[in-house]
Amino acid sequence: QGDYRYLLEKDGKFGRYIVDLSLQGSYPALRGFMAEILDTMPFAAIEDLTVSRDNISNENLEVHIRIALYFASNHQFQSQ
């Protein structure tokens, strides 16, 4: 499950997409996913991360992650 929104910074020079995702999976898979985002998108930043699991014997984790994608405000994906 996910959601996103566009925010224009106060100076108007930069905008950012805020992407909120809820994910489930093993620790190695989730860590690999986050590493791939940061390795392949130099304009991305992880702003918030929450990790939980139902019980200690459960190998699957539930992760809520907020990723910011920074762009120049005149970027072609800017919201109107």
PDB file of C-alpha atoms in Angstrom:
ATOM      1  CA  GLN A   1       0.000   0.000   0.000  1.00  0.00           C
ATOM      2  CA  GLY A   2       1.298   3.462  -0.776  1.00  0.00           C
ATOM      3  CA  ASP A   3       0.551   7.139  -1.120  1.00  0.00           C
ATOM      4  CA  TYR A   4       2.407  10.138  -2.529  1.00  0.00           C
ATOM      5  CA  ARG A   5       2.148  13.913  -2.648  1.00  0.00           C
ATOM      6  CA  TYR A   6       4.112  16.831  -4.094  1.00  0.00           C
ATOM      7  CA  LEU A   7       5.400  19.652  -1.891  1.00  0.00           C
ATOM      8  CA  LEU A   8       7.083  22.843  -3.086  1.00  0.00           C
ATOM      9  CA  GLU A   9       9.848  24.075  -0.790  1.00  0.00           C
ATOM     10  CA  LYS A  10       9.486  27.586   0.673  1.00  0.00           C
ATOM     11  CA  ASP A  11      12.145  29.117  -1.573  1.00  0.00           C
ATOM     12  CA  GLY A  12      10.362  27.731  -4.636  1.00  0.00           C
ATOM     13  CA  LYS A  13      13.565  26.324  -6.145  1.00  0.00           C
ATOM     14  CA  PHE A  14      12.972  22.727  -5.192  1.00  0.00           C
ATOM     15  CA  GLY A  15      10.024  20.426  -4.894  1.00  0.00           C
ATOM     16  CA  ARG A  16       9.779  16.975  -3.483  1.00  0.00           C
ATOM     17  CA  TYR A  17       7.541  14.020  -3.816  1.00  0.00           C
ATOM     18  CA  ILE A  18       6.815  12.370  -0.495  1.00  0.00           C
ATOM     19  CA  VAL A  19       6.152   8.656  -0.935  1.00  0.00           C
ATOM     20  CA  ASP A  20       4.690   6.697   1.983  1.00  0.00           C
ATOM     21  CA  LEU A  21       4.825   2.913   1.676  1.00  0.00           C
ATOM     22  CA  SER A  22       3.725   0.005   3.857  1.00  0.00           C
ATOM     23  CA  LEU A  23       5.716  -3.128   3.133  1.00  0.00           C
ATOM     24  CA  GLN A  24       6.077  -6.631   4.542  1.00  0.00           C
ATOM     25  CA  GLY A  25       8.949  -9.037   4.128  1.00  0.00           C
ATOM     26  CA  SER A  26      12.148 -10.431   5.533  1.00  0.00           C
ATOM     27  CA  TYR A  27      14.808  -8.140   6.940  1.00  0.00           C
ATOM     28  CA  PRO A  28      17.300  -8.895   4.115  1.00  0.00           C
ATOM     29  CA  ALA A  29      14.658  -8.268   1.424  1.00  0.00           C
ATOM     30  CA  LEU A  30      13.483  -4.986   2.956  1.00  0.00           C
ATOM     31  CA  ARG A  31      17.027  -3.776   3.593  1.00  0.00           C
ATOM     32  CA  GLY A  32      17.933  -4.643  -0.013  1.00  0.00           C
ATOM     33  CA  PHE A  33      14.907  -2.716  -1.287  1.00  0.00           C
ATOM     34  CA  MET A  34      15.910   0.412   0.653  1.00  0.00           C
ATOM     35  CA  ALA A  35      19.558   0.090  -0.408  1.00  0.00           C
ATOM     36  CA  GLU A  36      18.533  -0.206  -4.056  1.00  0.00           C
ATOM     37  CA  ILE A  37      16.436   2.962  -3.819  1.00  0.00           C
ATOM     38  CA  LEU A  38      19.314   4.940  -2.339  1.00  0.00           C
ATOM     39  CA  ASP A  39      21.892   3.451  -4.746  1.00  0.00           C
ATOM     40  CA  THR A  40      19.875   4.068  -7.904  1.00  0.00           C
ATOM     41  CA  MET A  41      18.224   7.396  -7.026  1.00  0.00           C
ATOM     42  CA  PRO A  42      20.742   9.955  -5.757  1.00  0.00           C
ATOM     43  CA  PHE A  43      17.865  12.435  -5.344  1.00  0.00           C
ATOM     44  CA  ALA A  44      16.083  10.169  -2.825  1.00  0.00           C
ATOM     45  CA  ALA A  45      16.204  10.306   0.969  1.00  0.00           C
ATOM     46  CA  ILE A  46      14.586   8.098   3.590  1.00  0.00           C
ATOM     47  CA  GLU A  47      12.819  10.534   5.923  1.00  0.00           C
ATOM     48  CA  ASP A  48      11.081   8.106   8.259  1.00  0.00           C
ATOM     49  CA  LEU A  49      11.204   4.398   8.960  1.00  0.00           C
ATOM     50  CA  THR A  50       9.144   2.280  11.349  1.00  0.00           C
ATOM     51  CA  VAL A  51       9.793  -1.446  11.705  1.00  0.00           C
ATOM     52  CA  SER A  52       7.614  -3.872  13.661  1.00  0.00           C
ATOM     53  CA  ARG A  53       6.638  -7.522  13.838  1.00  0.00           C
ATOM     54  CA  ASP A  54       3.834  -9.405  15.568  1.00  0.00           C
ATOM     55  CA  ASN A  55       6.113 -11.607  17.654  1.00  0.00           C
ATOM     56  CA  ILE A  56       9.791 -12.441  17.922  1.00  0.00           C
ATOM     57  CA  SER A  57       9.430 -15.793  16.169  1.00  0.00           C
ATOM     58  CA  ASN A  58       7.951 -14.168  13.038  1.00  0.00           C
ATOM     59  CA  GLU A  59      10.656 -13.600  10.413  1.00  0.00           C
ATOM     60  CA  ASN A  60       8.519 -11.196   8.396  1.00  0.00           C
ATOM     61  CA  LEU A  61       8.610  -7.540   9.334  1.00  0.00           C
ATOM     62  CA  GLU A  62       6.091  -4.793   8.722  1.00  0.00           C
ATOM     63  CA  VAL A  63       7.753  -1.588   7.549  1.00  0.00           C
ATOM     64  CA  HIS A  64       6.339   1.889   7.059  1.00  0.00           C
ATOM     65  CA  ILE A  65       8.767   4.028   5.090  1.00  0.00           C
ATOM     66  CA  ARG A  66       8.641   7.643   3.955  1.00  0.00           C
ATOM     67  CA  ILE A  67      10.865   8.478   1.000  1.00  0.00           C
ATOM     68  CA  ALA A  68      11.454  11.997  -0.316  1.00  0.00           C
ATOM     69  CA  LEU A  69      12.361  12.479  -3.978  1.00  0.00           C
ATOM     70  CA  TYR A  70      13.880  15.918  -4.584  1.00  0.00           C
ATOM     71  CA  PHE A  71      13.579  17.767  -7.899  1.00  0.00           C
ATOM     72  CA  ALA A  72      14.130  21.246  -9.278  1.00  0.00           C
ATOM     73  CA  SER A  73      10.766  23.037  -9.115  1.00  0.00           C
ATOM     74  CA  ASN A  74      10.576  23.246 -12.915  1.00  0.00           C
ATOM     75  CA  HIS A  75      10.896  19.457 -13.204  1.00  0.00           C
ATOM     76  CA  GLN A  76       8.484  17.907 -15.711  1.00  0.00           C
ATOM     77  CA  PHE A  77       6.616  15.934 -13.004  1.00  0.00           C
ATOM     78  CA  GLN A  78       5.647  19.043 -11.019  1.00  0.00           C
ATOM     79  CA  SER A  79       2.010  19.207  -9.970  1.00  0.00           C
ATOM     80  CA  GLN A  80      -0.022  22.166 -11.209  1.00  0.00           C
TER      81      GLN A  80
END
